[in-house]
Coordinates of N, CA and C and ligand atoms in Angstrom, one line a residue:
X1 N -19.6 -22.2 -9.2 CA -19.1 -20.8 -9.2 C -18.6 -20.5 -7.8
X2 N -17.3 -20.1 -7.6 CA -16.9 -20.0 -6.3 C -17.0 -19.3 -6.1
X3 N -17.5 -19.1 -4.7 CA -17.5 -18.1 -3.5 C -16.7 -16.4 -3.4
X4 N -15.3 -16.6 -3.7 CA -14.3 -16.0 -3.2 C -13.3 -15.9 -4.4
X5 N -13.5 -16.1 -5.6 CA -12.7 -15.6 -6.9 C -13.7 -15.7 -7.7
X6 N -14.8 -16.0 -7.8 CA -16.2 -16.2 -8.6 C -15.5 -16.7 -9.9
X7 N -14.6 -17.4 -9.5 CA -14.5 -18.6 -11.1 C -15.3 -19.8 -10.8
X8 N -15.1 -20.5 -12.4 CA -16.4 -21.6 -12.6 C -15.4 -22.7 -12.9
X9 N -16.1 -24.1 -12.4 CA -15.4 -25.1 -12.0 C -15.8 -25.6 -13.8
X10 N -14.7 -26.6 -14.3 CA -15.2 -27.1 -15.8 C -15.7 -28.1 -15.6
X11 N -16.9 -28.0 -15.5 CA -18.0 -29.4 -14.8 C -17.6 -30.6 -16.0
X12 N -18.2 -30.3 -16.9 CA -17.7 -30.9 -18.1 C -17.0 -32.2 -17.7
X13 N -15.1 -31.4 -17.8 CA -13.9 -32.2 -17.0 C -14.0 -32.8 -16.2
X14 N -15.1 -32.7 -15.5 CA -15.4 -33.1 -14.0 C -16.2 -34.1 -13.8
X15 N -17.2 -34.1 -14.9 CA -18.1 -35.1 -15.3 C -17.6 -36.5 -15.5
X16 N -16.7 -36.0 -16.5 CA -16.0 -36.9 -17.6 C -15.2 -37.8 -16.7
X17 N -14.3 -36.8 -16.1 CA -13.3 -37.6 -14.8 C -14.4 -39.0 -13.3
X18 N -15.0 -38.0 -13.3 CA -16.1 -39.0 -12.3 C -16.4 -40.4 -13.2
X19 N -17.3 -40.2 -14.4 CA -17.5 -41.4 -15.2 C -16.6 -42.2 -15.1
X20 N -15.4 -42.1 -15.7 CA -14.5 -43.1 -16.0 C -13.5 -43.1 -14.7
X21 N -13.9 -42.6 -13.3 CA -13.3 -43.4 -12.3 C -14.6 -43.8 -11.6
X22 N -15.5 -43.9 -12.0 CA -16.8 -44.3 -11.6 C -16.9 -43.8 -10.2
X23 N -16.8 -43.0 -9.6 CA -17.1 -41.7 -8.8 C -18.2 -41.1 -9.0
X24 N -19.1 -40.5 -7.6 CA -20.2 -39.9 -7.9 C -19.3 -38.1 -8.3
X25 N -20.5 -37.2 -8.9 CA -20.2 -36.0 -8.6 C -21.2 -35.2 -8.0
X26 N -20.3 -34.4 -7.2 CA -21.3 -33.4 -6.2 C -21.1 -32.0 -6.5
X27 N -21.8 -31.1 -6.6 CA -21.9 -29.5 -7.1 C -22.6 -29.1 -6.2
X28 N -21.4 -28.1 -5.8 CA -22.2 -26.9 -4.9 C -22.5 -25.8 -5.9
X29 N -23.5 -25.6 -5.9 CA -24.5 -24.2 -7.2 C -24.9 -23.3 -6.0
X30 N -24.4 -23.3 -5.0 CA -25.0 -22.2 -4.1 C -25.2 -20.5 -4.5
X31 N -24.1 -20.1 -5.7 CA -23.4 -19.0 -5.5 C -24.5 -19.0 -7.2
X32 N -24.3 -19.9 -8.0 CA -25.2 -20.0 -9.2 C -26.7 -19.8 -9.8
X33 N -27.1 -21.0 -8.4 CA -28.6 -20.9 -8.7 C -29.4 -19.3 -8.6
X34 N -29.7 -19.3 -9.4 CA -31.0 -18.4 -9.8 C -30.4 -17.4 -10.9
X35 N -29.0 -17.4 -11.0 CA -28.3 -16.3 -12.1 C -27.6 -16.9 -13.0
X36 N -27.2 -18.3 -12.7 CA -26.4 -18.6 -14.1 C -26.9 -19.9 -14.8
X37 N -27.1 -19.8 -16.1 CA -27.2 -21.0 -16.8 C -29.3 -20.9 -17.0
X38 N -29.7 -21.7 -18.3 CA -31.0 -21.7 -18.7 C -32.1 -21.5 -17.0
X39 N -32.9 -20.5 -17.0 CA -33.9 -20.5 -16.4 C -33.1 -20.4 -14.6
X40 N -31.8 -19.7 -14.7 CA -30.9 -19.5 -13.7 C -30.7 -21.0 -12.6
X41 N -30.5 -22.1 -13.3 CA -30.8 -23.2 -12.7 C -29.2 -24.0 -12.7
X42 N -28.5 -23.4 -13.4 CA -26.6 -23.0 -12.3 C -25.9 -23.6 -13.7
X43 N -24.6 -23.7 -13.2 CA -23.6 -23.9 -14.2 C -23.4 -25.4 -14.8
X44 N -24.0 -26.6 -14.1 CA -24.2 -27.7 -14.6 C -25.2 -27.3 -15.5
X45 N -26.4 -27.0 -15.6 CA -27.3 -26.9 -16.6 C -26.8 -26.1 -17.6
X46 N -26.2 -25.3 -17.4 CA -25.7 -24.5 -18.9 C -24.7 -25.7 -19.5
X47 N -23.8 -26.2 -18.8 CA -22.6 -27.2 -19.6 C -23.4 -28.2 -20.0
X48 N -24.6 -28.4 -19.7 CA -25.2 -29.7 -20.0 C -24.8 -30.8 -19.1
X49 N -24.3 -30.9 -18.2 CA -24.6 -32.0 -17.5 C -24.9 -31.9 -15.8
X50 N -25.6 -33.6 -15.4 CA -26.3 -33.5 -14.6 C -25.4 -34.6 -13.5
X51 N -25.4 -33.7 -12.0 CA -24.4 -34.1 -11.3 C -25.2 -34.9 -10.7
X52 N -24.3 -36.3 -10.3 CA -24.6 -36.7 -9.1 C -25.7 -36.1 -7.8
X53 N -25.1 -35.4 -7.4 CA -25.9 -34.3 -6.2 C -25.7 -33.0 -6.8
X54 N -26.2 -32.6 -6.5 CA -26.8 -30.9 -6.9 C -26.7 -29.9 -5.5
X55 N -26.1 -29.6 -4.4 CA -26.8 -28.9 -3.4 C -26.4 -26.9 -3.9
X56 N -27.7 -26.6 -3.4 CA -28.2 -25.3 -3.7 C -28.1 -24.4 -2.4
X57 N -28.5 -23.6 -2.8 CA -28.7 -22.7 -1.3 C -30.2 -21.6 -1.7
X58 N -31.4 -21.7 -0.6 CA -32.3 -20.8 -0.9 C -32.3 -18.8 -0.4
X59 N -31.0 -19.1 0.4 CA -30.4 -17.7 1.1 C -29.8 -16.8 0.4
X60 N -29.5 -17.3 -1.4 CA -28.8 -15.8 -2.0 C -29.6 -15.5 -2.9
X61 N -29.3 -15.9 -4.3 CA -30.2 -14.9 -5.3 C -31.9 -16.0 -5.2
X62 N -32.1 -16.3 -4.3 CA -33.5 -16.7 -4.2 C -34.5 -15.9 -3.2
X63 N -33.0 -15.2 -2.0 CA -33.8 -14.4 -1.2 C -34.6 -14.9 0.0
X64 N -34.4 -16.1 -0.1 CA -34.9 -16.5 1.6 C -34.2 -17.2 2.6
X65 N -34.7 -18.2 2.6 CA -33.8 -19.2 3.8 C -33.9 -20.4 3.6
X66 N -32.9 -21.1 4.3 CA -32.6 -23.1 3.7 C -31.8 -23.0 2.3
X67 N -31.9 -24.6 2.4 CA -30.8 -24.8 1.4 C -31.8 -26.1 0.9
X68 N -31.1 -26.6 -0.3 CA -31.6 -28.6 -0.9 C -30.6 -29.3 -1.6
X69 N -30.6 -30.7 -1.7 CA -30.0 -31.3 -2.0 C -30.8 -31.8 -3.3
X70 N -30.2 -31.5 -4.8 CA -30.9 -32.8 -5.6 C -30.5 -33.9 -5.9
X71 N -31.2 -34.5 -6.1 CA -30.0 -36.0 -6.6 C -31.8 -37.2 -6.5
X72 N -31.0 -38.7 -7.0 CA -31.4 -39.7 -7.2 C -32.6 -39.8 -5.7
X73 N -33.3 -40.8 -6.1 CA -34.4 -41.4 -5.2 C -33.7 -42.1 -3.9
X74 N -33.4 -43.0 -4.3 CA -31.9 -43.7 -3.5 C -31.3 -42.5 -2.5
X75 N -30.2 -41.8 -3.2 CA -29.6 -40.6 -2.5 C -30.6 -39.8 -1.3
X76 N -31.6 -39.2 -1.8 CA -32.1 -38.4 -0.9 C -32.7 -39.6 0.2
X77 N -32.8 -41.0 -0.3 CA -34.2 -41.2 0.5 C -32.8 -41.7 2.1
X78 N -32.0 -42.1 1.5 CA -30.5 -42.7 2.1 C -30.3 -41.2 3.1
X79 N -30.4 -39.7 2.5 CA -30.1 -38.4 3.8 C -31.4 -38.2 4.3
X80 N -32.7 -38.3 3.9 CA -33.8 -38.6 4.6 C -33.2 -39.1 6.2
X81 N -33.2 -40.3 6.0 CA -33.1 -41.3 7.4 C -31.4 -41.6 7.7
X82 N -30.6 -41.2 7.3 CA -29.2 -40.8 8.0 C -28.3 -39.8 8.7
X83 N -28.8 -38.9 7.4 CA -28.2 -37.3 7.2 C -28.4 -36.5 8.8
X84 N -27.8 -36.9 9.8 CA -27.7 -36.5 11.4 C -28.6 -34.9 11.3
X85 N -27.7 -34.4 10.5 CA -27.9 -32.6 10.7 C -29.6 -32.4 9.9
X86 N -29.7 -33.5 8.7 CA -30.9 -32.9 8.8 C -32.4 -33.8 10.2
X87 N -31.9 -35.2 9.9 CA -32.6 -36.0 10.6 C -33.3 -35.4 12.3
X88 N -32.1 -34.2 13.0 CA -32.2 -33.3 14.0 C -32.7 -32.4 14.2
X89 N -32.8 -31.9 12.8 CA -33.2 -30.3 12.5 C -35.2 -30.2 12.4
X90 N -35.1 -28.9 12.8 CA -36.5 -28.6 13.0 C -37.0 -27.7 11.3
X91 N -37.8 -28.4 10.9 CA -38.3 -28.1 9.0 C -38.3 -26.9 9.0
X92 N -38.3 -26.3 8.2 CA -38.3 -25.0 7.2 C -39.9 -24.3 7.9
X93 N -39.6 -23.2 8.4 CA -41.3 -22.7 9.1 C -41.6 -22.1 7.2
X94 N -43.4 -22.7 7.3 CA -44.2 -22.9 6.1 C -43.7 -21.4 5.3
X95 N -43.8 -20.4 5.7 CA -43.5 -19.1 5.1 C -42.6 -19.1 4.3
X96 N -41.7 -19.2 4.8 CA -40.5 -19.5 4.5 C -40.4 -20.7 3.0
X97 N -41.0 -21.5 3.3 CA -41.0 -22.8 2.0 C -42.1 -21.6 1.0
X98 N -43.0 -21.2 1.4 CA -43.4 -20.1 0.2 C -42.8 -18.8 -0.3
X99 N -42.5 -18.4 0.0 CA -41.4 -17.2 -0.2 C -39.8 -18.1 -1.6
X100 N -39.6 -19.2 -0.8 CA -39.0 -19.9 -2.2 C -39.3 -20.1 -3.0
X101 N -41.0 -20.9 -2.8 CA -41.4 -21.4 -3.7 C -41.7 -20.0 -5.0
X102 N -42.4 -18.9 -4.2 CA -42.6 -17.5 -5.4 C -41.0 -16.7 -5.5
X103 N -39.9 -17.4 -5.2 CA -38.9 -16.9 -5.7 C -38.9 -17.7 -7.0
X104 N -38.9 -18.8 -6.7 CA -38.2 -20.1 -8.0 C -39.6 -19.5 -9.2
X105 N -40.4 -18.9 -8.9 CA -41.6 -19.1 -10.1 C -40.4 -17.9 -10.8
X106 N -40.5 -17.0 -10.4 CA -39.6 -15.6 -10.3 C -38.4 -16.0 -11.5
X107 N -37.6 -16.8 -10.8 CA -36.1 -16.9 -11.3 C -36.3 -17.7 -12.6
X108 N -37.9 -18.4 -12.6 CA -37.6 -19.4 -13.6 C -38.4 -18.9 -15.1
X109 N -38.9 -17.8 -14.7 CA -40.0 -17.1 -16.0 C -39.2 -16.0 -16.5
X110 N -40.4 -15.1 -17.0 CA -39.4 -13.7 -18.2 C -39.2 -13.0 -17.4
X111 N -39.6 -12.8 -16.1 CA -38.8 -11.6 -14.7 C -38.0 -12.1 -14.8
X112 N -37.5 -13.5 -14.5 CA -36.0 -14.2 -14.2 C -34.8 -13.6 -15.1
X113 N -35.7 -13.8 -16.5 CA -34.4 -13.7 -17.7 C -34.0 -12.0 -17.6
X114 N -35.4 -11.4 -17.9 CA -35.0 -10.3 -17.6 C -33.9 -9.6 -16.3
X115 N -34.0 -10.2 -15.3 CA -33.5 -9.7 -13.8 C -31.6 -10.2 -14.2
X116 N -31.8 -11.7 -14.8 CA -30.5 -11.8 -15.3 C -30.0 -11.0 -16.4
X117 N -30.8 -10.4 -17.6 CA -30.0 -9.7 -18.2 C -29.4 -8.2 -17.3
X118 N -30.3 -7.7 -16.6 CA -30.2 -6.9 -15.8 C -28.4 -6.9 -15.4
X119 N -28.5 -8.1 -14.7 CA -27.3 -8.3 -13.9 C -25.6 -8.6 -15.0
X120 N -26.0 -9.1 -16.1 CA -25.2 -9.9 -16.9 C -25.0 -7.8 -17.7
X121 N -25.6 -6.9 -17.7 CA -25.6 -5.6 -18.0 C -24.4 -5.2 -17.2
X122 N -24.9 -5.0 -15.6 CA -24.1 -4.5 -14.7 C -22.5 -5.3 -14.7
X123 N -22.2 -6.7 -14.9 CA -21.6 -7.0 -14.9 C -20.6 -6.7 -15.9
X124 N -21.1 -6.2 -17.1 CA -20.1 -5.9 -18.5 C -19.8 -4.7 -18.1
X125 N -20.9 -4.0 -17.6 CA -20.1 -2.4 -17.0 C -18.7 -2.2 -16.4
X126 N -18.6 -3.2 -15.5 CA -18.1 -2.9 -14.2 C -16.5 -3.7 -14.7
X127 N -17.0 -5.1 -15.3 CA -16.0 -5.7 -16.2 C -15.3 -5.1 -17.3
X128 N -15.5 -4.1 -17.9 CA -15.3 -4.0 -19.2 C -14.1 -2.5 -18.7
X129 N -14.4 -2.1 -17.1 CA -13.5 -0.9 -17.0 C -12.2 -1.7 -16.6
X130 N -10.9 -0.6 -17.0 CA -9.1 -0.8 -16.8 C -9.3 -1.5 -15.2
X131 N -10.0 -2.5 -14.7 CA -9.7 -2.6 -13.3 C -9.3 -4.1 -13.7
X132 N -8.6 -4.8 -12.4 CA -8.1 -5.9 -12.3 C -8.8 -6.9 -11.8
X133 N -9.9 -7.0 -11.9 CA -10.9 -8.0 -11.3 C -10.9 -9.2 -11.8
X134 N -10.9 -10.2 -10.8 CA -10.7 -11.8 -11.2 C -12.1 -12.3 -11.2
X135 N -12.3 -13.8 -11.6 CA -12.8 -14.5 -11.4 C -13.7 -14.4 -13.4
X136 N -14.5 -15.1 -13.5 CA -15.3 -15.5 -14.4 C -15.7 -13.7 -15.3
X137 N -15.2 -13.7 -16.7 CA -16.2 -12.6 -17.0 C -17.6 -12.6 -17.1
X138 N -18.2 -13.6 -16.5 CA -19.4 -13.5 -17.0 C -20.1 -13.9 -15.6
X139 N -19.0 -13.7 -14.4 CA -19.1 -14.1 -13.1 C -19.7 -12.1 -11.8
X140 N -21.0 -12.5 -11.4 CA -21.2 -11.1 -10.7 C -20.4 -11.2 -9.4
X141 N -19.3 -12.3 -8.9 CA -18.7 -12.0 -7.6 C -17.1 -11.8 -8.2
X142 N -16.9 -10.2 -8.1 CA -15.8 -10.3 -9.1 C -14.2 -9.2 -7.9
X143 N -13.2 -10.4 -7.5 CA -12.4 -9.7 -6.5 C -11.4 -9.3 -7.4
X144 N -10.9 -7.6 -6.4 CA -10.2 -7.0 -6.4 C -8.9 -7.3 -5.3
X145 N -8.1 -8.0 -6.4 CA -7.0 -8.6 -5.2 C -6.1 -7.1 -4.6
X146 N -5.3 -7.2 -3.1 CA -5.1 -6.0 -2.1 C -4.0 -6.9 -1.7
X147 N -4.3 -8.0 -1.3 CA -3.1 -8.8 -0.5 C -3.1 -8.3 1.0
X148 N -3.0 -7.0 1.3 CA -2.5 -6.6 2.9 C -4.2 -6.6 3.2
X149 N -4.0 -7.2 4.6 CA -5.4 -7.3 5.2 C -5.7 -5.6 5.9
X150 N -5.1 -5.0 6.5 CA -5.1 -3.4 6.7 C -5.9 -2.9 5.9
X151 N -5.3 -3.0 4.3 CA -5.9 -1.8 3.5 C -6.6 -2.5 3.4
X152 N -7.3 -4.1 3.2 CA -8.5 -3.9 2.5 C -9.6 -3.4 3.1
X153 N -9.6 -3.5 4.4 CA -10.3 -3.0 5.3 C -10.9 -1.7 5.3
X154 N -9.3 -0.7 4.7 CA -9.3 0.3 5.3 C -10.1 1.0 3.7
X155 N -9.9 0.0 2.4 CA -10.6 0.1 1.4 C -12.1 0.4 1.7
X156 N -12.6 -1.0 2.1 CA -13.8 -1.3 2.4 C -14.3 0.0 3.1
X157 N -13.9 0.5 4.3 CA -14.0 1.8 5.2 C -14.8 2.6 4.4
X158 N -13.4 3.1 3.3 CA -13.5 4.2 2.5 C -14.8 4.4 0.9
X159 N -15.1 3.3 0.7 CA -16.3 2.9 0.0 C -17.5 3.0 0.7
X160 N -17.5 2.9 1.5 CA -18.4 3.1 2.6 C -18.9 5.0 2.9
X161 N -18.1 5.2 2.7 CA -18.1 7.0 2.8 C -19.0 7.6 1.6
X162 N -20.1 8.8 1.9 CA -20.6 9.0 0.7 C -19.6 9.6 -0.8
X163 N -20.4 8.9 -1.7 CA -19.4 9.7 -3.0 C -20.0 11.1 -2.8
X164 N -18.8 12.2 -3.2 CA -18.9 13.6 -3.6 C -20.2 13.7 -4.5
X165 N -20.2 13.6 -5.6 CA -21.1 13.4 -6.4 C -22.9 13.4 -5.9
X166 N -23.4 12.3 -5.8 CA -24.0 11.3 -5.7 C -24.5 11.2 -4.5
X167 N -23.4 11.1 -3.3 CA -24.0 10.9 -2.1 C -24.0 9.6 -1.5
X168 N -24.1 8.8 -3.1 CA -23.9 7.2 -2.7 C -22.9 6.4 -2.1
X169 N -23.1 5.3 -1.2 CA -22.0 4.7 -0.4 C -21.9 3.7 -0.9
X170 N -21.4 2.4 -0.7 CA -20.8 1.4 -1.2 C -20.2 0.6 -0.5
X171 N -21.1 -0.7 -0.1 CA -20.5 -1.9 0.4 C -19.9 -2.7 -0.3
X172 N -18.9 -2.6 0.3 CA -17.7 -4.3 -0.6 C -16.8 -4.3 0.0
X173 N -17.2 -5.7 0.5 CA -16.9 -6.5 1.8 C -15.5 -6.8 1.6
X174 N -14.5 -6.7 2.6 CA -13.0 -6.8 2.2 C -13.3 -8.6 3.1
X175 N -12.6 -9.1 2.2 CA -12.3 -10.3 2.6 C -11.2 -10.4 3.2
X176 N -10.9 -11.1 4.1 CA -9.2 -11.4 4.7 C -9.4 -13.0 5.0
X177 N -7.7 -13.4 5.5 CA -7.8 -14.7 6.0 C -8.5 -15.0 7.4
X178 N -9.1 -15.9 7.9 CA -9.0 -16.9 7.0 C -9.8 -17.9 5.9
X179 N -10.6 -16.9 5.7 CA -11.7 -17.2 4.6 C -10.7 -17.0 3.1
X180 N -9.7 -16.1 2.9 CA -9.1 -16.8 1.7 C -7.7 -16.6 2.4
X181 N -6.7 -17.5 1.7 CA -5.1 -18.1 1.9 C -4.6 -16.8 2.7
X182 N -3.6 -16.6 3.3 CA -2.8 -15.4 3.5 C -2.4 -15.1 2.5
X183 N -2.4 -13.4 2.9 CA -1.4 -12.7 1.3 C -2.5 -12.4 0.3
X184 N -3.9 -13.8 0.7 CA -5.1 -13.2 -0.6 C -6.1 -12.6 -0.1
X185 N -5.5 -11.4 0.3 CA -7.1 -10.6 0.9 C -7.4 -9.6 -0.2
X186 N -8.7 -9.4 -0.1 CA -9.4 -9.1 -1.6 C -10.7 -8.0 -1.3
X187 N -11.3 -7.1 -2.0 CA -12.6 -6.8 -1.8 C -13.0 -7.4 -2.7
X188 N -14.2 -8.0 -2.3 CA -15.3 -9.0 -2.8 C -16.6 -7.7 -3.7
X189 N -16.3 -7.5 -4.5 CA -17.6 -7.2 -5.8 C -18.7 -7.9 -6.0
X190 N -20.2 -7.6 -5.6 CA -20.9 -8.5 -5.7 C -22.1 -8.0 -5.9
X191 N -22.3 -7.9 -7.7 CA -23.3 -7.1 -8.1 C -24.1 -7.7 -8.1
X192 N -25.7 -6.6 -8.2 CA -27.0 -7.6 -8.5 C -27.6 -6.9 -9.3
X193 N -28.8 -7.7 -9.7 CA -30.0 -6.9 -11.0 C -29.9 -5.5 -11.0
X194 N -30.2 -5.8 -9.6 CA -30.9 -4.2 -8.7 C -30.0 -2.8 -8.4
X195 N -28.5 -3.0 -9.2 CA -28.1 -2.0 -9.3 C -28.2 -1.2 -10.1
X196 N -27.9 0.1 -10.0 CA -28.4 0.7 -11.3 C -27.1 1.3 -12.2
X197 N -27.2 1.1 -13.6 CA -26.0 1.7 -14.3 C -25.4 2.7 -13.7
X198 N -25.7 3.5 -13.1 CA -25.0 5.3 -12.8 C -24.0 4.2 -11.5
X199 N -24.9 3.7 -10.7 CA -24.3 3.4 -9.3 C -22.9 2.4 -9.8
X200 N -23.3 1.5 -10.7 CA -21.6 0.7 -11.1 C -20.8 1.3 -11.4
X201 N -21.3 2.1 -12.8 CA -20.5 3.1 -13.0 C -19.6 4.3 -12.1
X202 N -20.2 4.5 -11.2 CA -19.6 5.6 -10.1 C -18.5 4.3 -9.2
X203 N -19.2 3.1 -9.0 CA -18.3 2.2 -8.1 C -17.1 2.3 -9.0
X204 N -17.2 1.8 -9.9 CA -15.9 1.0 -11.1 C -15.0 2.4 -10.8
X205 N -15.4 3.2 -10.7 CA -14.5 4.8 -10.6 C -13.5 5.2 -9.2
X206 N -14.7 4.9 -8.5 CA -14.0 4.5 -7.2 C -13.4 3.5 -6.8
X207 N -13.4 2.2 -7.2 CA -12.8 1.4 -7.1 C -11.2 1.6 -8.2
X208 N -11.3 2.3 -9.0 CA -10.1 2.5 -9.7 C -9.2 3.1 -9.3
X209 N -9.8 4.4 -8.4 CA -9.0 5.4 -7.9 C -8.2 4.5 -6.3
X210 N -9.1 3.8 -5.8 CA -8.6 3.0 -4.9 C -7.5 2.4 -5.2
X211 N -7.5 1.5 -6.3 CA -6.3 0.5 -6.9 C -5.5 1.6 -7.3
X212 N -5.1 2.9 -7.5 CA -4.1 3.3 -7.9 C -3.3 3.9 -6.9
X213 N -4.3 4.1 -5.6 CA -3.6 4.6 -4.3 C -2.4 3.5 -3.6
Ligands
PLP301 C1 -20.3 -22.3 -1.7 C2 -21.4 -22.2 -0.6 N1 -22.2 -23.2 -0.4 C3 -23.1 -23.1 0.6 C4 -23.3 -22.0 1.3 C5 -24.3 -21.9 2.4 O1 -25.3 -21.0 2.2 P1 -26.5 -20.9 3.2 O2 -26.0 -21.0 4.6 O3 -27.0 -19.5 2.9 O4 -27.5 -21.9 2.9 C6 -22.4 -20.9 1.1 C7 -22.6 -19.6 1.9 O5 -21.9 -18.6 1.7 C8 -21.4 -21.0 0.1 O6 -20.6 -20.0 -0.2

């Protein structure tokens, strides 16, 4: 699931291609793990297949800090005693390795499913309004292409301001280059469980009235 258009790579195709040039495969699930696919355990596990390496990240929908690599015996034991950046690095302070570990119980039981239907809710909301939003429908990082780096900014600003209504403000982050191409500057949509229907609903509104200015 990428980062910056929240489309999904066709692992599948990707699989298939690695096998028969006998190539390993590597998946970044950073953006996945904990929301997409059986027991939120990413988009390889929904397509059914199992990559080469796996690397995750424990800093988004898991809520803490660090990242892992999964893979073979061989592989890890080979970044164990090579892998510079980690071989240098000072371990995970213990808190921290628990705070993951009662996220993953979290992500992987009936809070989990629940918290995803939650999100997979908010996502149809916000998806289903006349707006132009890319990436995966079934994807919660969902951009609003702008192109000029000014407005998106000056977007982002203005979401920020309380709604009339409501009172409520609104973060979404304008992306510019050079995190995406020139010309693709975007506000980045990036719902969670934890929003509530009224609040998407009021965004999707303001976000429309934006795209028509
Ligand atoms: C695709 C991808 N992989 C890995 C990371 C690294 O995440 P972290 O530094 O939180 O472990 C990011 C961060 O945004 C990311 O977008």
């Amino acid at each position: 699931l990428f980062s910056m258009d929240g489309d999904v790579a066709d692992v599948e195709a990707l699989s298939r291609l690695a096998r028969a040039s006998d190539a390993a495969l590597l998946l970044d699930e950073a953006h996945a793990v904990g929301v997409w696919g059986p027991e939120g355990r990413g988009v390889a596990a929904l397509a059914g297949v199992v990559p080469d390496v796996l690397v995750g990240t424990c800093g988004k929908a898991l809520g803490s800090f660090g990242a892992f690599v999964g893979a073979s015996a061989a592989i890890t034991e080979l970044l164990w005693t090579r892998a510079r950046s980690l071989v240098f690095s000072t371990g995970l302070p213990p808190a921290v390795s628990a705070a993951t570990r009662a996220a993953i119980e979290i992500v992987r039981g009936t809070d989990g499913d629940a918290l995803r239907s939650y999100l997979a809710r908010n996502i149809r909301i916000l998806r289903g309004r006349p707006l132009s939003l890319g990436g995966a429908k079934e994807s919660a990082i969902a951009p609003l292409m702008v192109g000029d780096d000014r407005k998106v900014m000056a977007m982002t600003a203005s979401l920020l301001e309380p709604s009339p209504n409501s009172g409520w403000r609104y973060f979404v982050q304008g992306i510019r280059p050079p995190t995406v191409p020139e010309g693709g500057a975007r506000l980045r949509v990036s719902l969670s469980a934890r929003h509530s229907l009224d609040s998407v609903g009021e965004l999707s509104f303001r976000l429309q009235a934006l795209a028509e200015t």
